[in-house]
Each structure stands twice: as structure tokens, then as C-alpha cells.
Coordinates of N, CA and C in Angstrom, one line a residue:
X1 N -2.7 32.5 42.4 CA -1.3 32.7 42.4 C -0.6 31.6 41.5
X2 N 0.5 31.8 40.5 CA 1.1 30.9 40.4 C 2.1 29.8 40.8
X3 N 2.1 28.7 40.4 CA 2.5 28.0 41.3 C 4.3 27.8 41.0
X4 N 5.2 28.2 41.7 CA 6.4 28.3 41.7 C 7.5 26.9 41.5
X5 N 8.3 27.0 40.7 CA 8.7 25.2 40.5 C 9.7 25.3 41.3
X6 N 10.3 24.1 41.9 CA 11.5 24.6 42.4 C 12.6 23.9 41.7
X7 N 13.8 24.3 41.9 CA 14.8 23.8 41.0 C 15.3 22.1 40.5
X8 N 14.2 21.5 41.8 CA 15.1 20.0 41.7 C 13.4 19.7 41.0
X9 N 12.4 19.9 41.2 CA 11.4 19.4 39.7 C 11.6 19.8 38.3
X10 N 12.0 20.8 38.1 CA 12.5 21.2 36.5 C 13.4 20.2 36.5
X11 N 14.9 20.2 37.0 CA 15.9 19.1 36.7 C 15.0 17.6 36.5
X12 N 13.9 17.4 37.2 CA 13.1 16.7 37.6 C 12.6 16.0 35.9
X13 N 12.0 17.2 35.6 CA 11.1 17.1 34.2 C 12.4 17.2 32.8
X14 N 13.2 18.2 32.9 CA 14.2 17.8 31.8 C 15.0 16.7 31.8
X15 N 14.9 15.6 32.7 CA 15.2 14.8 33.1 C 14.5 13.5 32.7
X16 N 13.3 13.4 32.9 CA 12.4 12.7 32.0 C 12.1 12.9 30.5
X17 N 11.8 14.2 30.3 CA 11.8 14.2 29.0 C 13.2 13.9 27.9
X18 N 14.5 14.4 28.7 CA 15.7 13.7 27.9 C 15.5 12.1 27.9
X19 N 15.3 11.4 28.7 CA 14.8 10.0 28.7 C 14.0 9.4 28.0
X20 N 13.3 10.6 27.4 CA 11.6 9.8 26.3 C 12.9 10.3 25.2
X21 N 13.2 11.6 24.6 CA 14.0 11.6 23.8 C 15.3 10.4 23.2
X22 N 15.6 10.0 24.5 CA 17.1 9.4 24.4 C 16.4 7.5 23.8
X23 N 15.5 7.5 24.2 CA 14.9 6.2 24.2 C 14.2 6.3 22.5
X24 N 13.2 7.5 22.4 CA 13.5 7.6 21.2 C 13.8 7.5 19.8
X25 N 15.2 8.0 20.4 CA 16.8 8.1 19.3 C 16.6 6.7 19.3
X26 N 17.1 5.7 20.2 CA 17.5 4.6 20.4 C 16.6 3.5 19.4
X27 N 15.1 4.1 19.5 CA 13.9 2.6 18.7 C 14.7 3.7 17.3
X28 N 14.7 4.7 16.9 CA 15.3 4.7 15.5 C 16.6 4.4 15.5
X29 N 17.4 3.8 15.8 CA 18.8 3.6 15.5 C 18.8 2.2 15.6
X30 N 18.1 1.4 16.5 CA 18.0 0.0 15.9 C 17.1 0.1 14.8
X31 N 16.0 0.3 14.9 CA 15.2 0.8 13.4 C 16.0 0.4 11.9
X32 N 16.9 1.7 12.5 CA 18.1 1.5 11.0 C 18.6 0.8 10.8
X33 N 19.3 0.0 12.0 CA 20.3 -1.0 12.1 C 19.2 -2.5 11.6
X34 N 18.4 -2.5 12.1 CA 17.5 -3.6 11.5 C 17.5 -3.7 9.6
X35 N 16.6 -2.6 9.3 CA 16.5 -2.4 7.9 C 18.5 -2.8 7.5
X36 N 19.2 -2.2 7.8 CA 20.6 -2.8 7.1 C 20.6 -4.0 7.1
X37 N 20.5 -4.7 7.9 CA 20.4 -6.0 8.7 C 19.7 -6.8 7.4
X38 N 18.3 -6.8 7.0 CA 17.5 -7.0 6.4 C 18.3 -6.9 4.8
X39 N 18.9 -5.8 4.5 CA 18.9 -5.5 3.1 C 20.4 -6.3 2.9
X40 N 20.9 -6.6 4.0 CA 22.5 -7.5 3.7 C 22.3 -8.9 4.0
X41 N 21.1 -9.2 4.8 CA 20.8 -10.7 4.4 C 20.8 -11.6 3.0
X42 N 20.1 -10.7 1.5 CA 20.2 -11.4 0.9 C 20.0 -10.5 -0.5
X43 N 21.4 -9.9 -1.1 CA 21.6 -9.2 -2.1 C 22.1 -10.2 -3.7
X44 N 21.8 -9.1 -4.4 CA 22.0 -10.7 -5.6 C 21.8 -9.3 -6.8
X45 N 22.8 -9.2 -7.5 CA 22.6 -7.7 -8.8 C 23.8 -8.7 -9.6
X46 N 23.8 -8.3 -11.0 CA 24.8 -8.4 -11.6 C 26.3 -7.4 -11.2
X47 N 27.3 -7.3 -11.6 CA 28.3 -6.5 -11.4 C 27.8 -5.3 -11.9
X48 N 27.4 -4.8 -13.3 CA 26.7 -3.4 -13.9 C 25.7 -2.9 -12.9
X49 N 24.8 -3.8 -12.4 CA 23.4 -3.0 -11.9 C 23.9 -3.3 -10.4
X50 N 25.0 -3.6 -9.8 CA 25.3 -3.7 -8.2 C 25.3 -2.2 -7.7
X51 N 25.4 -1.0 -7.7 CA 24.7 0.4 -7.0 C 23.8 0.6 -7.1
X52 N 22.7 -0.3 -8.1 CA 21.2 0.9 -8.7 C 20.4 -0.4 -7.8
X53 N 21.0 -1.8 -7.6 CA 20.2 -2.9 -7.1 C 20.1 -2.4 -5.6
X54 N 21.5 -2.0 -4.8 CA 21.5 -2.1 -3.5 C 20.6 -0.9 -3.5
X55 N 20.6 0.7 -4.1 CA 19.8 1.3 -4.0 C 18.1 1.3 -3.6
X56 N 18.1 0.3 -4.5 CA 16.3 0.0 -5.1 C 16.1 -0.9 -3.5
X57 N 17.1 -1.7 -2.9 CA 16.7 -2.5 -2.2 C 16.8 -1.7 -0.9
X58 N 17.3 -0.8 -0.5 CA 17.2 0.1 0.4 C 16.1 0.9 0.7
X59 N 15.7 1.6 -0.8 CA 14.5 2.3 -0.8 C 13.4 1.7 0.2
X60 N 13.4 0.4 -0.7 CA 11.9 -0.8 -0.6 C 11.8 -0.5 0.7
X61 N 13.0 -1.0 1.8 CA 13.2 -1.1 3.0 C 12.8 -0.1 3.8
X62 N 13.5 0.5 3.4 CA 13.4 2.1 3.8 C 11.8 2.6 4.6
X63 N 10.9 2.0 3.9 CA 9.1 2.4 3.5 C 8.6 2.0 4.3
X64 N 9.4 0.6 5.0 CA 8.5 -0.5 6.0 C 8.3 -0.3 7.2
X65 N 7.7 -0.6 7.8 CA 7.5 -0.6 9.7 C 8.4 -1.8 10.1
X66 N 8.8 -1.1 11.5 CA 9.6 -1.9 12.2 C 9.2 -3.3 12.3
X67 N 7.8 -3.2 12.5 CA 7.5 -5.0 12.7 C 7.3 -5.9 11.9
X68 N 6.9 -4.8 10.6 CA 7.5 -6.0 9.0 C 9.1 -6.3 9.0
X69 N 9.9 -5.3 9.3 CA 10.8 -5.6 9.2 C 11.7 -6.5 9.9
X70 N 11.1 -6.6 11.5 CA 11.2 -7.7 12.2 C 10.8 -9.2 12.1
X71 N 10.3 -9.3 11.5 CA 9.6 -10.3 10.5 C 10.3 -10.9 9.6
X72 N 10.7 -9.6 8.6 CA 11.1 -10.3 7.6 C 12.6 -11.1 7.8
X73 N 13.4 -9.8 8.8 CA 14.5 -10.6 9.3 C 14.5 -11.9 10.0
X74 N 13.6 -12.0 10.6 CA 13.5 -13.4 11.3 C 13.1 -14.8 10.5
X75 N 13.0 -13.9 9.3 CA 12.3 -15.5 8.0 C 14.0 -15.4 6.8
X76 N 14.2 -14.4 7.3 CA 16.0 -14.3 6.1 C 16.7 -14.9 7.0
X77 N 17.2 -14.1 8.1 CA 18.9 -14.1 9.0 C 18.2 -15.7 9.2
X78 N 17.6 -16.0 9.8 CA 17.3 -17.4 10.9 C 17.0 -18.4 9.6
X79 N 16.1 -18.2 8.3 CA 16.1 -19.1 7.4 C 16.7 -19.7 6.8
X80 N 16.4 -20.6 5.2 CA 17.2 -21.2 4.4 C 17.7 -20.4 3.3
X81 N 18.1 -20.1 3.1 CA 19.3 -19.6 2.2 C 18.9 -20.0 0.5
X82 N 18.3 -19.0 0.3 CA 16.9 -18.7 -1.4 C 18.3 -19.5 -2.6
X83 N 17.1 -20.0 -3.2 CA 18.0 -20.2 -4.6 C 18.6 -19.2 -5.2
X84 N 19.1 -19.1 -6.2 CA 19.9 -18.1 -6.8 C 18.7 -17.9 -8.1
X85 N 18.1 -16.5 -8.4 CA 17.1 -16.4 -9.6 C 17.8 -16.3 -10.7
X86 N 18.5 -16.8 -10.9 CA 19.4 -16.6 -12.8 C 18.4 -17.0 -13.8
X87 N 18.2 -16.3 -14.7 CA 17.5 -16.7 -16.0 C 17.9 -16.4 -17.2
X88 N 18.4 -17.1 -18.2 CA 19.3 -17.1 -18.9 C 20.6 -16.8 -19.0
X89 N 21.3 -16.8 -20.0 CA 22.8 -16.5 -20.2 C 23.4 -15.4 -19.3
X90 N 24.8 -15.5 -18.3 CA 25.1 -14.5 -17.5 C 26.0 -14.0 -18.5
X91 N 26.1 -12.6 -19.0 CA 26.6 -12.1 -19.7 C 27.8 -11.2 -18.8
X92 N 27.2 -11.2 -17.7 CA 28.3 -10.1 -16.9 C 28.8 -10.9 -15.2
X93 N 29.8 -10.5 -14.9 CA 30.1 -10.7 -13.7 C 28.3 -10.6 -12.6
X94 N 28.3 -11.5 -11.7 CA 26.8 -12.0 -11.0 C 27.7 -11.8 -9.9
X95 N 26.7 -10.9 -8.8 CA 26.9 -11.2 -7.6 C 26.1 -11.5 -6.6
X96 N 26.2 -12.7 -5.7 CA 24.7 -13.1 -5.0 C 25.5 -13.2 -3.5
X97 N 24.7 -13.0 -2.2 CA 24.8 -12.8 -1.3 C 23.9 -12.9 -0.1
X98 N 24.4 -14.1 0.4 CA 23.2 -14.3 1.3 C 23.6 -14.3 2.7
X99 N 23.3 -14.0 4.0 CA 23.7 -13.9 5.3 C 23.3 -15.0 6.4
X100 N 23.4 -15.8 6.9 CA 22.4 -16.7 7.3 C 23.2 -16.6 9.1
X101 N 22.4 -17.3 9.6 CA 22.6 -17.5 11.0 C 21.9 -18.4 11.4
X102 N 23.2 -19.4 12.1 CA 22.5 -20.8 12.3 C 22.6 -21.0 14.0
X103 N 21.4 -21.1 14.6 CA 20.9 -20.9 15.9 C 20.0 -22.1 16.9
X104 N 19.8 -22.6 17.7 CA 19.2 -23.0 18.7 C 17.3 -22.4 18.9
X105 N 16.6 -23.2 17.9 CA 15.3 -22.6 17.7 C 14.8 -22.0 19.2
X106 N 15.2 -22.6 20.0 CA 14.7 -22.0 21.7 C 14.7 -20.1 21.6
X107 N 16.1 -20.4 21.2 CA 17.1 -18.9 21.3 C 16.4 -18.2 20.0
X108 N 16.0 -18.7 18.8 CA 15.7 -18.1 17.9 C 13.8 -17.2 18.1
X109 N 13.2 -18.2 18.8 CA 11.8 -17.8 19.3 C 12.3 -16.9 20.6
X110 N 13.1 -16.6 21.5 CA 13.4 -15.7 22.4 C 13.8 -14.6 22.0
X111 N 14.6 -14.8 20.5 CA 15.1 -13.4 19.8 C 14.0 -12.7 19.3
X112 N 13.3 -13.5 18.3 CA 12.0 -12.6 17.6 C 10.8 -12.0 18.7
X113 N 11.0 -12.7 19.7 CA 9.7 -12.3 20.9 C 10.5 -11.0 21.7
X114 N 12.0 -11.0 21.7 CA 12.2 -9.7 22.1 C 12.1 -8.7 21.2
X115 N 12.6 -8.4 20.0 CA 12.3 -8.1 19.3 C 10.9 -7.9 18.6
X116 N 10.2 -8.4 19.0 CA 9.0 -7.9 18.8 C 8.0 -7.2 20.0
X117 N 8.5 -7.6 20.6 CA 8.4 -6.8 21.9 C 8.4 -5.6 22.1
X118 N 9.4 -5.1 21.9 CA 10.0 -3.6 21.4 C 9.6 -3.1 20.3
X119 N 8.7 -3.9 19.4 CA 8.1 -3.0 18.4 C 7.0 -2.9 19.2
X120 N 6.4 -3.5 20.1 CA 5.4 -3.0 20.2 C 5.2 -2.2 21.4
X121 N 6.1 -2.1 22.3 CA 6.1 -1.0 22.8 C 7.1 0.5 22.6
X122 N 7.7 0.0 21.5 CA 7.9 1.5 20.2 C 6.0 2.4 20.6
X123 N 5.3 1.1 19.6 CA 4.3 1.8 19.2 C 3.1 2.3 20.6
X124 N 3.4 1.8 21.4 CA 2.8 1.8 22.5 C 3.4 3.5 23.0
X125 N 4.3 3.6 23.0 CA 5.2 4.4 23.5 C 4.6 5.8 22.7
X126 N 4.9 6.1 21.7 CA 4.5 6.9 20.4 C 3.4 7.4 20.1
X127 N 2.6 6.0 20.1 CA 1.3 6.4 19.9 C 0.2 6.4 21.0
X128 N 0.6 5.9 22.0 CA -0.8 5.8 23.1 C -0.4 6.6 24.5
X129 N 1.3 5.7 24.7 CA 1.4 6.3 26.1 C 1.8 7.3 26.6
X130 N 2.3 8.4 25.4 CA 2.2 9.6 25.9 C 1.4 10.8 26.1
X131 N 0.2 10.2 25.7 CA -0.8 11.1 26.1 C -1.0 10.7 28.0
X132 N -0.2 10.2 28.6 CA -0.7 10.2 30.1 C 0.9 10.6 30.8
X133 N 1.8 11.3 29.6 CA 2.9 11.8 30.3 C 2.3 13.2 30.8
X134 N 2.7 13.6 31.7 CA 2.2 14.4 33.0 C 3.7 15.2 33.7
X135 N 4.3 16.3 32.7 CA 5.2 16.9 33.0 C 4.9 18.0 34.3
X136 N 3.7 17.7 35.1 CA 3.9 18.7 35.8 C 3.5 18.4 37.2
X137 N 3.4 17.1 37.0 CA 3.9 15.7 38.1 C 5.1 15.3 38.6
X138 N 5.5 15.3 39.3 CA 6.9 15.0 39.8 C 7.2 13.8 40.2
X139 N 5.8 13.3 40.5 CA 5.7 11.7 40.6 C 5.7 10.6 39.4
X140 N 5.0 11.3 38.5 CA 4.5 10.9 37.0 C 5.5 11.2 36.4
X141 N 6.3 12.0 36.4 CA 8.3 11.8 35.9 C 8.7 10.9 36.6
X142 N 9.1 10.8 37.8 CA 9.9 9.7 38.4 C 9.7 8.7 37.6
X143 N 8.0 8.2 37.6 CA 7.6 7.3 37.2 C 8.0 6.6 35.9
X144 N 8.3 7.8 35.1 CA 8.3 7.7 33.4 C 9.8 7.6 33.0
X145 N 11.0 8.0 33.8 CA 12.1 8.1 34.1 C 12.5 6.2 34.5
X146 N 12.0 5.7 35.4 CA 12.3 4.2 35.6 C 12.1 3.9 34.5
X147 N 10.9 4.1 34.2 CA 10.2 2.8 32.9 C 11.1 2.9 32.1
X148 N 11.5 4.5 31.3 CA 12.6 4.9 30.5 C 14.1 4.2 30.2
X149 N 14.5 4.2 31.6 CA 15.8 3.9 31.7 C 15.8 2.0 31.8
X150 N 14.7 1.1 32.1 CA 14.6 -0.2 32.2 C 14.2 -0.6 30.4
X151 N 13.7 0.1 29.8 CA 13.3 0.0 28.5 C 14.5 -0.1 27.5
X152 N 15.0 1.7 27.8 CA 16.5 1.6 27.4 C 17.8 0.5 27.4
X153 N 17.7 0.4 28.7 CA 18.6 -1.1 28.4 C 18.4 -2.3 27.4
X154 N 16.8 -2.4 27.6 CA 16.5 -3.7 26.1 C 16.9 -3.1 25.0
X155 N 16.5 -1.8 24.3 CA 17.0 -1.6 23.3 C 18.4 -1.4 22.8
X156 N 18.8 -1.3 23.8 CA 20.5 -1.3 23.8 C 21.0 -2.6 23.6
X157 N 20.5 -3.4 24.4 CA 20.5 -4.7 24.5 C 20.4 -5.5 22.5
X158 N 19.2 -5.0 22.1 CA 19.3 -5.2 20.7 C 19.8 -4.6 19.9
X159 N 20.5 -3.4 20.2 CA 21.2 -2.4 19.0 C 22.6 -3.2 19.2
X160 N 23.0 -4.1 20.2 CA 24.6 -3.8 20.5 C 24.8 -5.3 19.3
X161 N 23.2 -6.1 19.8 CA 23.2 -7.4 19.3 C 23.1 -7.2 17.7
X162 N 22.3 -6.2 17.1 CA 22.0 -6.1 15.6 C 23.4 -5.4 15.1
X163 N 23.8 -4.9 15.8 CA 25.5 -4.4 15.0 C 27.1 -5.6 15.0
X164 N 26.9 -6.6 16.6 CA 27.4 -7.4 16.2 C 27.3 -8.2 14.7
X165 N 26.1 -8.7 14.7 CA 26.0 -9.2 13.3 C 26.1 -8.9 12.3
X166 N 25.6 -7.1 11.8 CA 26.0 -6.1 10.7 C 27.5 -6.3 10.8
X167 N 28.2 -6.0 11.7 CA 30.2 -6.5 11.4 C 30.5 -7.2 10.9
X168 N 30.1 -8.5 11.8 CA 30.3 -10.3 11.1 C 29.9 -10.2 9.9
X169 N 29.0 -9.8 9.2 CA 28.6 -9.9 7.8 C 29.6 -9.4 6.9
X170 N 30.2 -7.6 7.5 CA 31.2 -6.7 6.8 C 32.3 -8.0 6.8
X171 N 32.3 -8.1 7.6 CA 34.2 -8.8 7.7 C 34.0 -9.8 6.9
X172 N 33.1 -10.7 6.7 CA 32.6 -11.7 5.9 C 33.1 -11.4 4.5
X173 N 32.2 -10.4 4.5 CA 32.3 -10.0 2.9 C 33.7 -9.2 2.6
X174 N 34.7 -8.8 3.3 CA 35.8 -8.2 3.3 C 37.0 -9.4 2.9
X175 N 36.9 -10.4 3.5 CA 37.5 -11.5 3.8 C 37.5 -11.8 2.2
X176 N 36.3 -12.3 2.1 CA 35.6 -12.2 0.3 C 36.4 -11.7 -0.8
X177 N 36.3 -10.4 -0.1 CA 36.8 -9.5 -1.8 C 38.2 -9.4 -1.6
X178 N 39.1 -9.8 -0.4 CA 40.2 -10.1 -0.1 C 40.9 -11.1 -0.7
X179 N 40.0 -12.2 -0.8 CA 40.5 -13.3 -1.1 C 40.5 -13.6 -2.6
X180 N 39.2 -12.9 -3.1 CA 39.3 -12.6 -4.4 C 40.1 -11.4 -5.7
X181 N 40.6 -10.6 -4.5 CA 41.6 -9.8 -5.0 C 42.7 -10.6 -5.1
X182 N 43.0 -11.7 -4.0 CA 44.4 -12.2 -4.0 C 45.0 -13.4 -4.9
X183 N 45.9 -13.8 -5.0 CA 46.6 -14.4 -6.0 C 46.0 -15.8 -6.5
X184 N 45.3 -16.1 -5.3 CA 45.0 -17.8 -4.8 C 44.1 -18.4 -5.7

């Protein structure tokens, strides 16, 4: 005979699986917010090639894994601030742009270890541990549902953190073209 569900294990299981979904969304939306992160730490085009440079630098980005990209940001945002590559005569308006973040190495090794953290249980998540999700478990939902919702908060935790600093940058650079528009 088949085995009949009752209404509060379906709620049960749509319930977990919106949780894997919603967590998810979440590793790609820091994902993105990282890669921005990365590609506004350290921009540098003439005025002519400033749309085809941010482009090309997006692409590049675009290609990488989360934990190159955690990486890389942790050797830009937290680093020294690159020379400027000029080579020869500037014929056009130069724009260079670097983002830095000056921090407490303690705090800076607790950032990249959380952050890398979550990449690797992105990948853990994706690639290994849903072959032992068990939608027809009610226990093995519950189960998947905690872990879900305690995970979720870290990456929230780092999406709220990677957008504070994407603003600070905006406003930065706002401030900039403000001040350079103005009379001073």
C-alpha cells in the first residue's frame, strides 16, 4: 500500500527544501557581491577605454570560483595599494582607483577564515552533501532545516558585511566626482 503523507510532513519537506534553495540564492548573491568587491578594489583605464576596461575586468572575474575570488580580495581590500602602470606619454584623461581597508591583522585572519569557510561549505553543500538529503525523512528535514537556517545567518552575516563596503567605496567615489565636478 502506499504510504500516505500527512499534511504537516509535506509542509515539513517544502520547508527544507525552500531552506536549501534560500541558502542557495544567498552563496550566489554574496558570490556577486564578492566578485564587485574585487573588481572595485583596483580599477585603472584611461578616460577613452574606461567602459571596455571595467567590462574586460568584470568578464575576467566573472569566470572565477568563489575561493579564488576570496583570495584575491583578501590580497587587494586588506593589501598595499599597487603602483600606478603608466608607460609612456598620457595622452588622455587617466583614471586609477584603488580601494584599501586598513584593519587589525587579528580581525583580518578572522575575516578571510570566515570567508573561506563558506566557500567551502558552498562546496560541500552542492557538491557532496546533498546526496544524503532524504526528502522522505522527517527527521532528516528537521535536520537539514537547522543546519540551513544556522548557515544562513553566516552568509547573511557576510553579504550585509560585503555591501557595507561596496557603498563606502560608491560614496567614496561619488564624493570624488563631486568634488571634481565642483568649482574648488
Amino acid at each position: 500500500s502506499a504510504v500516505t503523507e500527512t499534511e504537516e510532513f509535506k509542509s515539513l519537506r517544502r520547508l527544507a527544501l525552500a531552506s536549501l534553495g534560500r541558502n542557495v540564492l544567498h552563496f550566489q548573491r554574496l558570490e556577486a557581491q564578492l566578485k564587485l568587491l574585487v573588481v572595485f578594489c583596483d580599477f585603472e583605464a584611461s578616460q577613452n577605454e574606461f567602459a571596455a576596461a571595467h567590462k574586460e575586468s568584470t568578464e575576467c572575474i566573472r569566470k572565477k570560483t568563489m575561493g579564488t575570488v576570496v583570495n584575491q580580495l583578501h590580497e587587494q581590500l586588506y593589501g598595499k595599494p599597487a603602483e600606478p602602470e603608466i608607460s609612456g606619454a598620457i595622452t588622455a584623461a587617466h583614471i586609477s582607483f584603488q580601494f584599501r581597508v586598513d584593519a587589525d591583522p587579528a580581525y583580518l585572519d578572522q575575516q578571510k577564515k570566515r570567508l573561506t569557510d563558506l566557500v567551502s561549505e558552498r562546496n560541500e553543500l552542492i557538491h557532496h552533501d546533498l546526496a544524503s538529503f532524504d526528502p522522505t525523512s522527517a527527521e532528516n528535514c528537521r535536520h537539514w532545516i537547522t543546519r540551513l537556517d544556522e548557515q544562513n545567518e553566516r552568509i547573511l552575516f557576510q553579504l550585509k558585511a560585503v555591501e557595507q563596503l561596496i557603498q563606502t567605496g560608491k560614496e567614496t567615489v561619488q564624493a570624488l566626482v563631486a568634488f571634481m565636478n565642483s568649482e574648488e
